[in-house]
Short mmCIF file of C-alpha atoms and ligand atoms in Angstrom, two decimals:
data_model
loop_
_atom_site.label_atom_id
_atom_site.label_comp_id
_atom_site.label_asym_id
_atom_site.label_seq_id
_atom_site.Cartn_x
_atom_site.Cartn_y
_atom_site.Cartn_z
CA MET A 1 10.51 46.25 -27.98
CA LYS A 2 10.27 49.87 -28.73
CA VAL A 3 8.42 49.54 -32.02
CA CYS A 4 5.03 50.70 -30.86
CA PRO A 5 5.86 54.32 -30.12
CA GLY A 6 7.02 54.69 -33.74
CA PHE A 7 3.51 54.15 -34.99
CA ARG A 8 2.11 56.92 -32.91
CA ILE A 9 4.14 59.42 -34.89
CA SER A 10 2.73 58.45 -38.23
CA PRO A 11 -0.84 59.70 -37.79
CA MET A 12 0.58 63.11 -36.91
CA SER A 13 2.72 63.32 -40.02
CA ARG A 14 -0.32 62.36 -42.08
CA SER A 15 -2.28 65.31 -40.73
CA LYS A 16 0.46 67.81 -41.51
CA SER A 17 0.27 67.95 -45.24
CA SER A 18 -0.88 65.81 -48.11
CA SER A 19 2.10 66.86 -50.23
CA LYS A 20 4.32 64.77 -47.98
CA ARG A 21 2.19 61.68 -48.55
CA PRO A 22 4.78 59.64 -50.60
CA LEU A 23 7.36 60.18 -47.88
CA TRP A 24 5.19 59.10 -45.01
CA ILE A 25 4.05 56.07 -46.95
CA ILE A 26 7.68 55.07 -47.44
CA VAL A 27 8.37 55.68 -43.75
CA LEU A 28 5.33 53.67 -42.76
CA VAL A 29 6.14 50.76 -45.09
CA SER A 30 9.73 50.60 -43.86
CA LEU A 31 8.60 50.76 -40.26
CA VAL A 32 6.22 47.88 -40.89
CA CYS A 33 9.02 45.93 -42.51
CA ILE A 34 11.40 46.60 -39.64
CA LEU A 35 8.68 45.65 -37.22
CA LEU A 36 7.93 42.38 -38.99
CA ILE A 37 11.61 41.50 -39.12
CA MET A 38 11.98 42.24 -35.42
CA VAL A 39 8.94 40.22 -34.51
CA TYR A 40 10.31 37.36 -36.58
CA LEU A 41 13.77 37.56 -35.01
CA TYR A 42 12.62 38.25 -31.45
CA PRO A 43 9.26 36.61 -30.85
CA PRO A 44 7.59 38.69 -28.14
CA GLN A 45 7.80 37.18 -24.68
CA GLN A 46 6.85 40.13 -22.59
CA TYR A 47 4.00 42.27 -23.65
CA SER A 48 4.40 45.00 -21.11
CA SER A 49 5.37 47.61 -23.70
CA CYS A 50 2.08 47.07 -25.49
CA TYR A 51 0.02 46.81 -22.35
CA LEU A 52 1.24 50.28 -21.43
CA LEU A 53 0.04 51.78 -24.66
CA SER A 54 -3.52 52.14 -25.69
CA SER A 55 -2.61 52.33 -29.37
CA LYS A 56 -4.79 50.49 -31.83
CA PHE A 57 -1.67 49.03 -33.41
CA CYS A 58 -0.56 47.50 -30.18
CA GLY A 59 -3.96 45.94 -29.88
CA HIS A 60 -3.15 43.69 -32.83
CA PHE A 61 -0.45 42.03 -30.82
CA GLU A 62 -2.96 40.40 -28.61
CA TYR A 63 -2.81 37.60 -31.17
CA TRP A 64 0.52 36.73 -29.71
CA LEU A 65 -0.70 36.42 -26.18
CA PRO A 66 -1.08 32.90 -24.88
CA PRO A 67 -4.64 32.20 -23.67
CA ILE A 68 -4.95 33.06 -20.02
CA SER A 69 -5.45 29.59 -18.60
CA ALA A 70 -5.38 30.30 -14.87
CA LYS A 71 -8.81 28.88 -14.07
CA VAL A 72 -10.84 30.80 -11.52
CA LEU A 73 -11.74 28.25 -8.87
CA ASN A 74 -15.04 28.31 -7.01
CA ASP A 75 -15.08 28.03 -3.19
CA ASP A 76 -15.45 24.23 -3.13
CA GLU A 77 -12.67 23.70 -5.65
CA LEU A 78 -10.31 26.05 -3.88
CA THR A 79 -11.00 24.35 -0.55
CA ALA A 80 -10.51 20.89 -2.06
CA ARG A 81 -7.24 21.91 -3.74
CA VAL A 82 -5.59 23.33 -0.64
CA VAL A 83 -6.70 20.42 1.55
CA MET A 84 -5.47 17.88 -1.01
CA ARG A 85 -2.16 19.67 -1.49
CA ASP A 86 -1.40 19.69 2.21
CA ILE A 87 -2.44 16.06 2.71
CA ILE A 88 -0.08 15.01 -0.10
CA SER A 89 2.90 16.89 1.30
CA MET A 90 2.27 15.77 4.88
CA PRO A 91 4.80 13.43 6.46
CA THR A 92 3.09 10.27 7.75
CA VAL A 93 2.81 9.51 11.45
CA PRO A 94 6.12 7.82 12.24
CA SER A 95 5.66 4.11 12.90
CA LYS A 96 8.05 1.74 14.69
CA ASN A 97 6.37 -1.10 12.93
CA PRO A 98 5.29 -0.10 9.40
CA LYS A 99 2.73 -2.46 7.93
CA ILE A 100 0.93 -3.08 4.64
CA ALA A 101 -2.86 -3.31 4.74
CA PHE A 102 -4.18 -6.08 2.47
CA MET A 103 -7.79 -5.24 1.73
CA PHE A 104 -9.92 -7.97 0.16
CA LEU A 105 -13.04 -6.92 -1.71
CA THR A 106 -15.03 -10.12 -2.22
CA PRO A 107 -18.62 -11.36 -2.48
CA GLY A 108 -17.96 -14.10 0.11
CA SER A 109 -15.32 -16.69 1.02
CA LEU A 110 -11.83 -16.30 -0.39
CA PRO A 111 -10.92 -19.28 -2.60
CA PHE A 112 -7.17 -18.60 -2.26
CA GLU A 113 -7.06 -18.03 1.49
CA LYS A 114 -4.77 -21.05 1.95
CA LEU A 115 -2.32 -19.61 -0.56
CA TRP A 116 -2.40 -16.19 1.10
CA ASP A 117 -1.81 -17.91 4.43
CA LYS A 118 1.35 -19.43 2.98
CA PHE A 119 2.34 -16.00 1.66
CA PHE A 120 1.82 -14.23 5.02
CA LEU A 121 3.21 -16.90 7.32
CA GLY A 122 6.19 -15.74 9.36
CA HIS A 123 5.62 -12.02 8.69
CA GLU A 124 2.86 -11.44 11.25
CA ASP A 125 4.10 -8.04 12.41
CA ARG A 126 4.30 -6.48 8.94
CA PHE A 127 0.78 -6.75 7.55
CA SER A 128 -2.85 -6.42 8.45
CA ILE A 129 -5.83 -7.98 6.70
CA TYR A 130 -9.29 -6.51 6.07
CA VAL A 131 -12.11 -8.39 4.36
CA HIS A 132 -15.17 -6.71 2.88
CA ALA A 133 -17.57 -9.52 1.99
CA SER A 134 -20.50 -7.91 0.25
CA ARG A 135 -22.84 -10.92 -0.14
CA HIS A 136 -22.07 -13.91 2.07
CA LYS A 137 -20.32 -14.20 5.39
CA PRO A 138 -16.97 -15.78 4.50
CA VAL A 139 -15.87 -19.10 5.92
CA HIS A 140 -12.22 -18.72 6.88
CA VAL A 141 -9.71 -21.54 6.68
CA SER A 142 -6.69 -19.52 7.87
CA HIS A 143 -6.44 -18.18 11.41
CA LEU A 144 -4.84 -15.02 9.97
CA PHE A 145 -8.22 -14.12 8.40
CA ILE A 146 -10.41 -14.91 11.39
CA GLY A 147 -11.93 -11.77 12.90
CA ARG A 148 -10.79 -9.63 9.97
CA ASN A 149 -14.21 -9.07 8.34
CA ILE A 150 -15.33 -5.46 8.41
CA ARG A 151 -18.93 -4.23 8.35
CA SER A 152 -19.92 -4.45 4.72
CA GLU A 153 -22.70 -3.45 2.38
CA ARG A 154 -23.98 -4.70 -0.95
CA VAL A 155 -21.81 -3.87 -3.94
CA ALA A 156 -23.27 -3.48 -7.42
CA TRP A 157 -20.84 -3.91 -10.30
CA GLY A 158 -19.87 -0.59 -11.88
CA LYS A 159 -21.89 1.49 -9.45
CA ILE A 160 -20.76 3.93 -6.80
CA SER A 161 -21.33 1.26 -4.12
CA MET A 162 -18.06 -0.27 -5.39
CA VAL A 163 -16.19 2.94 -4.58
CA ASP A 164 -18.04 3.10 -1.24
CA ALA A 165 -16.76 -0.38 -0.37
CA GLU A 166 -13.21 0.65 -1.27
CA LYS A 167 -13.54 3.71 0.96
CA ARG A 168 -14.96 1.56 3.77
CA LEU A 169 -11.91 -0.71 3.56
CA LEU A 170 -9.58 2.30 3.57
CA ALA A 171 -11.33 3.85 6.57
CA ASN A 172 -10.98 0.62 8.54
CA ALA A 173 -7.36 0.17 7.55
CA LEU A 174 -6.43 3.80 8.28
CA GLN A 175 -7.49 3.31 11.90
CA ASP A 176 -4.22 1.46 12.42
CA THR A 177 -1.49 4.12 12.19
CA ASP A 178 1.11 1.42 11.49
CA ASN A 179 -0.48 0.81 8.09
CA GLN A 180 1.58 2.75 5.55
CA HIS A 181 0.50 1.17 2.29
CA PHE A 182 -2.95 -0.04 1.22
CA VAL A 183 -3.47 -2.81 -1.32
CA LEU A 184 -6.88 -3.59 -2.81
CA LEU A 185 -7.34 -7.23 -3.86
CA SER A 186 -10.21 -9.35 -5.11
CA GLU A 187 -11.12 -12.94 -4.34
CA SER A 188 -9.58 -14.01 -7.67
CA CYS A 189 -6.17 -12.38 -7.00
CA VAL A 190 -3.04 -14.34 -6.12
CA PRO A 191 0.46 -13.24 -5.06
CA LEU A 192 3.29 -13.55 -7.59
CA HIS A 193 6.21 -12.98 -5.23
CA ASN A 194 7.08 -13.79 -1.66
CA PHE A 195 6.24 -11.46 1.19
CA ASP A 196 9.67 -9.85 1.58
CA TYR A 197 9.78 -8.92 -2.09
CA VAL A 198 6.28 -7.40 -2.00
CA TYR A 199 7.00 -5.55 1.23
CA SER A 200 10.15 -3.83 -0.01
CA TYR A 201 8.66 -3.16 -3.46
CA LEU A 202 5.74 -1.24 -1.93
CA MET A 203 7.42 0.31 1.09
CA GLU A 204 10.77 1.42 -0.30
CA THR A 205 9.27 3.96 -2.64
CA ASN A 206 7.17 7.07 -2.15
CA VAL A 207 4.61 6.61 -4.88
CA SER A 208 1.24 4.91 -5.26
CA PHE A 209 0.65 2.22 -7.85
CA VAL A 210 -2.52 3.38 -9.54
CA ASP A 211 -3.40 2.48 -13.11
CA CYS A 212 -4.16 5.64 -15.07
CA PHE A 213 -4.29 6.73 -18.69
CA GLY A 214 -6.19 9.06 -20.98
CA ASP A 215 -8.29 6.96 -23.36
CA PRO A 216 -9.83 9.13 -26.10
CA GLY A 217 -12.11 6.24 -27.17
CA PRO A 218 -15.71 5.34 -26.29
CA HIS A 219 -14.74 3.47 -23.09
CA GLY A 220 -12.64 6.40 -21.89
CA ALA A 221 -13.52 9.95 -22.87
CA GLY A 222 -16.83 8.62 -24.20
CA ARG A 223 -17.97 8.04 -20.62
CA TYR A 224 -17.29 11.61 -19.54
CA SER A 225 -20.30 13.83 -18.83
CA GLU A 226 -20.38 17.62 -19.14
CA HIS A 227 -22.29 17.62 -15.86
CA MET A 228 -18.94 17.11 -14.16
CA LEU A 229 -17.92 20.67 -15.00
CA PRO A 230 -16.47 22.89 -13.68
CA GLU A 231 -14.56 20.67 -11.25
CA ILE A 232 -13.69 17.90 -13.70
CA GLU A 233 -12.74 18.95 -17.20
CA LYS A 234 -12.69 16.49 -20.06
CA LYS A 235 -8.92 16.89 -20.45
CA ASP A 236 -8.44 15.66 -16.86
CA TRP A 237 -10.65 12.58 -17.27
CA ARG A 238 -8.72 9.34 -16.72
CA LYS A 239 -9.31 5.61 -16.76
CA GLY A 240 -7.64 2.67 -15.04
CA SER A 241 -8.09 -0.69 -13.36
CA GLN A 242 -9.61 -0.41 -9.88
CA TRP A 243 -6.99 -2.66 -8.19
CA PHE A 244 -4.81 -0.03 -6.54
CA SER A 245 -1.94 -0.06 -4.10
CA ILE A 246 -1.63 3.35 -2.47
CA LYS A 247 0.41 5.11 0.18
CA ARG A 248 -1.10 6.51 3.35
CA GLN A 249 -1.35 10.13 2.14
CA HIS A 250 -3.33 9.05 -0.90
CA ALA A 251 -5.61 6.82 1.20
CA LEU A 252 -6.36 9.84 3.39
CA LEU A 253 -6.89 12.01 0.35
CA VAL A 254 -9.52 9.60 -0.99
CA LEU A 255 -11.41 9.80 2.30
CA ALA A 256 -11.02 13.58 2.56
CA ASP A 257 -12.47 14.17 -0.89
CA SER A 258 -16.17 14.78 -1.21
CA LEU A 259 -16.18 17.25 -4.10
CA TYR A 260 -15.01 14.86 -6.82
CA TYR A 261 -16.70 11.88 -5.18
CA THR A 262 -20.09 13.61 -5.32
CA LYS A 263 -19.62 14.43 -9.01
CA PHE A 264 -18.96 10.75 -9.75
CA LYS A 265 -21.83 9.60 -7.59
CA LEU A 266 -24.24 11.83 -9.51
CA HIS A 267 -22.83 11.73 -13.02
CA CYS A 268 -20.88 8.50 -13.52
CA LYS A 269 -23.12 5.45 -13.51
CA PRO A 270 -24.39 2.73 -15.81
CA GLY A 271 -27.18 3.94 -18.12
CA MET A 272 -26.73 7.66 -17.55
CA ASP A 273 -27.35 10.59 -19.98
CA GLY A 274 -29.68 8.47 -22.04
CA ASN A 275 -27.70 5.40 -22.97
CA LYS A 276 -24.15 6.05 -21.78
CA ASN A 277 -22.42 3.79 -19.30
CA CYS A 278 -19.89 5.08 -16.82
CA TYR A 279 -18.22 2.94 -14.16
CA ALA A 280 -17.08 4.97 -11.19
CA ASP A 281 -14.56 2.39 -9.96
CA GLU A 282 -12.63 2.66 -13.26
CA HIS A 283 -12.48 6.45 -13.33
CA TYR A 284 -12.80 8.01 -9.89
CA LEU A 285 -9.42 7.19 -8.37
CA PRO A 286 -7.32 7.69 -11.54
CA THR A 287 -9.01 11.03 -12.23
CA LEU A 288 -8.76 12.24 -8.63
CA LEU A 289 -5.11 11.26 -8.10
CA ASN A 290 -4.03 12.42 -11.53
CA THR A 291 -5.51 15.84 -10.74
CA ALA A 292 -4.19 16.06 -7.19
CA ASP A 293 -0.77 14.43 -7.55
CA PRO A 294 0.10 13.41 -11.14
CA THR A 295 3.74 12.59 -10.41
CA GLY A 296 2.87 10.72 -7.20
CA ILE A 297 1.33 7.77 -9.06
CA THR A 298 3.00 5.25 -11.38
CA ASN A 299 0.12 5.06 -13.89
CA TRP A 300 0.17 1.25 -13.78
CA SER A 301 -1.25 -1.22 -11.29
CA VAL A 302 0.87 -3.90 -9.58
CA THR A 303 -1.97 -6.37 -10.18
CA HIS A 304 -1.66 -8.09 -13.53
CA VAL A 305 -4.67 -8.90 -15.66
CA ASP A 306 -4.67 -10.24 -19.20
CA TRP A 307 -6.99 -8.36 -21.58
CA SER A 308 -5.14 -9.58 -24.70
CA GLU A 309 -8.03 -11.82 -25.80
CA GLY A 310 -10.00 -8.63 -26.49
CA LYS A 311 -13.20 -9.92 -24.85
CA TRP A 312 -15.57 -8.25 -22.42
CA HIS A 313 -13.90 -10.02 -19.53
CA PRO A 314 -10.20 -10.56 -18.94
CA ARG A 315 -8.66 -13.99 -19.31
CA ALA A 316 -9.33 -16.26 -16.33
CA TYR A 317 -6.85 -19.05 -15.60
CA ARG A 318 -8.06 -22.62 -15.06
CA ALA A 319 -6.17 -25.25 -13.08
CA GLY A 320 -4.55 -26.56 -16.26
CA ASP A 321 -3.23 -23.10 -17.21
CA VAL A 322 -1.32 -22.70 -13.97
CA THR A 323 2.21 -23.84 -14.69
CA PHE A 324 5.63 -22.78 -13.54
CA GLU A 325 6.14 -21.27 -17.00
CA LEU A 326 2.97 -19.13 -16.79
CA LEU A 327 3.96 -17.68 -13.43
CA LYS A 328 7.53 -17.15 -14.57
CA ASN A 329 6.12 -15.23 -17.53
CA LEU A 330 3.90 -13.04 -15.38
CA THR A 331 6.71 -12.21 -12.97
CA SER A 332 9.11 -11.25 -15.73
CA ILE A 333 6.90 -8.67 -17.48
CA ASN A 334 8.58 -5.27 -17.16
CA GLU A 335 6.48 -3.14 -19.48
CA ASN A 336 2.94 -1.96 -18.96
CA VAL A 337 0.53 -1.70 -21.85
CA HIS A 338 -2.46 0.54 -22.38
CA VAL A 339 -4.76 0.11 -25.35
CA THR A 340 -7.25 2.80 -26.31
CA SER A 341 -10.84 1.73 -26.93
CA GLY A 342 -12.70 2.02 -30.24
CA PHE A 343 -11.60 1.22 -33.79
CA LYS A 344 -8.18 2.82 -33.57
CA ARG A 345 -6.83 0.66 -30.72
CA VAL A 346 -3.63 2.62 -30.14
CA VAL A 347 -1.20 0.53 -28.08
CA MET A 348 0.99 2.39 -25.59
CA ARG A 349 3.89 0.53 -23.96
CA LYS A 350 5.93 1.94 -21.11
CA PRO A 351 8.70 0.46 -19.01
CA CYS A 352 7.82 -0.09 -15.35
CA LEU A 353 10.15 2.22 -13.49
CA TRP A 354 10.62 1.63 -9.79
CA ASN A 355 12.64 4.43 -8.17
CA GLY A 356 13.89 5.18 -11.67
CA MET A 357 15.00 1.59 -12.41
CA LYS A 358 13.34 -0.84 -14.79
CA ARG A 359 11.75 -3.58 -12.69
CA PRO A 360 9.10 -6.30 -13.08
CA CYS A 361 5.69 -4.60 -13.00
CA TYR A 362 3.55 -7.09 -11.13
CA LEU A 363 3.25 -8.34 -7.56
CA PHE A 364 -0.23 -9.89 -7.86
CA ALA A 365 -2.32 -11.35 -10.67
CA ARG A 366 -5.96 -12.06 -11.49
CA LYS A 367 -8.22 -13.75 -12.45
CA PHE A 368 -7.83 -17.35 -11.31
CA TYR A 369 -10.61 -19.93 -11.00
CA PRO A 370 -10.86 -21.49 -7.52
CA GLU A 371 -9.89 -24.84 -9.07
CA ALA A 372 -6.38 -23.41 -9.65
CA LEU A 373 -5.62 -23.42 -5.91
CA GLU A 374 -3.95 -26.81 -5.75
CA ASN A 375 -1.50 -26.07 -8.57
CA LEU A 376 -0.75 -22.62 -7.19
CA MET A 377 0.03 -24.09 -3.76
CA ASN A 378 2.34 -26.69 -5.29
CA ILE A 379 4.44 -24.30 -7.29
CA PHE A 380 4.23 -21.20 -5.07
CA SER A 381 7.52 -21.79 -3.25
CA ASN A 382 9.21 -22.64 -6.55
CA PHE A 383 8.46 -19.43 -8.39
CA THR A 384 8.62 -17.07 -5.44
CA VAL A 385 12.24 -17.85 -4.60
CA PHE A 386 12.99 -14.14 -4.46
C1 NAG B 401 9.92 10.71 -4.16
O1 NAG B 401 11.27 10.74 -3.85
C2 NAG B 401 12.10 11.25 -4.89
C3 NAG B 401 13.55 11.11 -4.49
O2 NAG B 401 13.72 10.55 -3.24
C4 NAG B 401 11.74 12.71 -5.14
O3 NAG B 401 12.51 13.23 -6.20
C5 NAG B 401 10.28 12.78 -5.52
O4 NAG B 401 9.88 14.12 -5.67
C6 NAG B 401 9.42 12.13 -4.46
N1 NAG B 401 8.06 12.08 -4.97
C7 NAG B 401 7.01 12.31 -4.22
C8 NAG B 401 5.70 12.19 -4.91
O5 NAG B 401 7.08 12.60 -3.04
C1 NAG B 402 1.41 9.69 -15.15
O1 NAG B 402 0.68 10.31 -16.18
C2 NAG B 402 0.54 11.71 -16.03
C3 NAG B 402 -0.31 12.23 -17.16
O2 NAG B 402 -1.56 11.58 -17.22
C4 NAG B 402 1.89 12.38 -16.03
O3 NAG B 402 1.75 13.75 -15.76
C5 NAG B 402 2.76 11.75 -14.94
O4 NAG B 402 4.06 12.28 -15.00
C6 NAG B 402 2.82 10.26 -15.10
N1 NAG B 402 3.55 9.67 -13.98
C7 NAG B 402 4.68 9.02 -14.12
C8 NAG B 402 5.31 8.52 -12.88
O5 NAG B 402 5.17 8.84 -15.21
C1 NAG B 403 5.53 -17.56 -21.82
O1 NAG B 403 6.09 -16.55 -22.64
C2 NAG B 403 6.59 -17.05 -23.87
C3 NAG B 403 7.29 -15.92 -24.57
O2 NAG B 403 6.49 -14.78 -24.62
C4 NAG B 403 5.44 -17.66 -24.69
O3 NAG B 403 5.92 -18.15 -25.89
C5 NAG B 403 4.79 -18.75 -23.87
O4 NAG B 403 3.64 -19.26 -24.57
C6 NAG B 403 4.36 -18.25 -22.52
N1 NAG B 403 3.87 -19.36 -21.73
C7 NAG B 403 2.75 -19.33 -21.01
C8 NAG B 403 2.40 -20.58 -20.29
O5 NAG B 403 2.07 -18.33 -20.93
C1 NAG B 404 9.05 -27.40 -6.92
O1 NAG B 404 10.35 -27.64 -6.41
C2 NAG B 404 10.45 -28.88 -5.74
C3 NAG B 404 11.84 -29.00 -5.12
O2 NAG B 404 12.78 -28.24 -5.81
C4 NAG B 404 10.19 -30.02 -6.72
O3 NAG B 404 10.26 -31.26 -6.08
C5 NAG B 404 8.80 -29.86 -7.32
O4 NAG B 404 8.56 -30.81 -8.31
C6 NAG B 404 8.66 -28.46 -7.93
N1 NAG B 404 7.28 -28.29 -8.36
C7 NAG B 404 6.95 -27.80 -9.53
C8 NAG B 404 5.49 -27.74 -9.83
O5 NAG B 404 7.77 -27.37 -10.34
#
């Protein structure tokens, strides 16, 4: 736009003679009108013409400039960003025998080990098992689980020790370069499909299944602390269930990160900042992966849990609840739901897209009481026909 130079003429004509005042006022008013019309018709996109001029009039156009958002990163942030970017775009070590690592985070023995044994049987070369038992040494009933306990430490609910246990499992599982996908499971989780289905669901895609959403309510944004600045801004704060299923690059990324991890360790814990509660296991991974690789995660978890009763704990299934119909229902869900916390309770539903196609969302489910084992064993082969 060549409107700015026009204004520079006017002060000169003003100084010439006062007798010409009406004329220059008319010229000025018409120039302003033309200018306004032009600005309206051609909203400025490039500001170079004004940047080149020091005119006071041009200065007013700074209103039109978008805020300069390119954040200046400190050394640690810059280092973390480049390392994370390259880990994400790295091809994985080629494997002749790609496997899924099933990582069990449990206080002790696994009540559904017999069911998992049934699930794994016949697929011995395509999985590996890791058990982190944080309280009691587990008693194993399946030979597939024997010798699979890793060195473990105490885990306190909601504290950083939970994330530490997850990282310990990942570090053990990453030692085996055949492991390409890493699934975190609890002692109350059960499989909803047969092994072949689970294997192709997780392996024939290039994303991680990590639950992640922005909850503006007290149990989401309300847990954020300003102490996390400058690395973690409130707008990047995310929440999600801890039960992830992630690809190898993301597993490596979690272990490579110390910048974000340290922020969570220091500033996300129960009873912080006076009376606020923050639970690192519900925020660390979603926030980290959403920052590092937002399109590389699905934003939902493949482990189903039923929060619909609106209580402090999710619904737990008793033996009597476990019917063919219940499991059929769980396996046919193809939409994921996020509900914001607080009075508003905004419900967000999204289709579960797998490689762009609408598919059932869930491969595993929790929480089941140990007493449900018998029924699950009886109907497992019936509902996992595919
Ligand atoms: C996954 O693969 C699809 C197509 O094959 C590609 O468009 C997409 O960018 C890939 N995503 C990631 C995170 O690598
Ligand atoms: C997940 O959510 C983030 C925003 O939080 C978005 O940028 C990203 O595209 C979403 N991923 C998918 C696969 O929809
Ligand atoms: C299965 O889903 C149907 C339809 O949503 C519902 O009416 C039924 O109660 C569900 N059954 C169980 C056992 O959850
Ligand atoms: C599972 O299927 C078998 C054979 O088709 C049948 O005998 C059995 O009753 C079924 N069990 C349940 C719980 O539906």
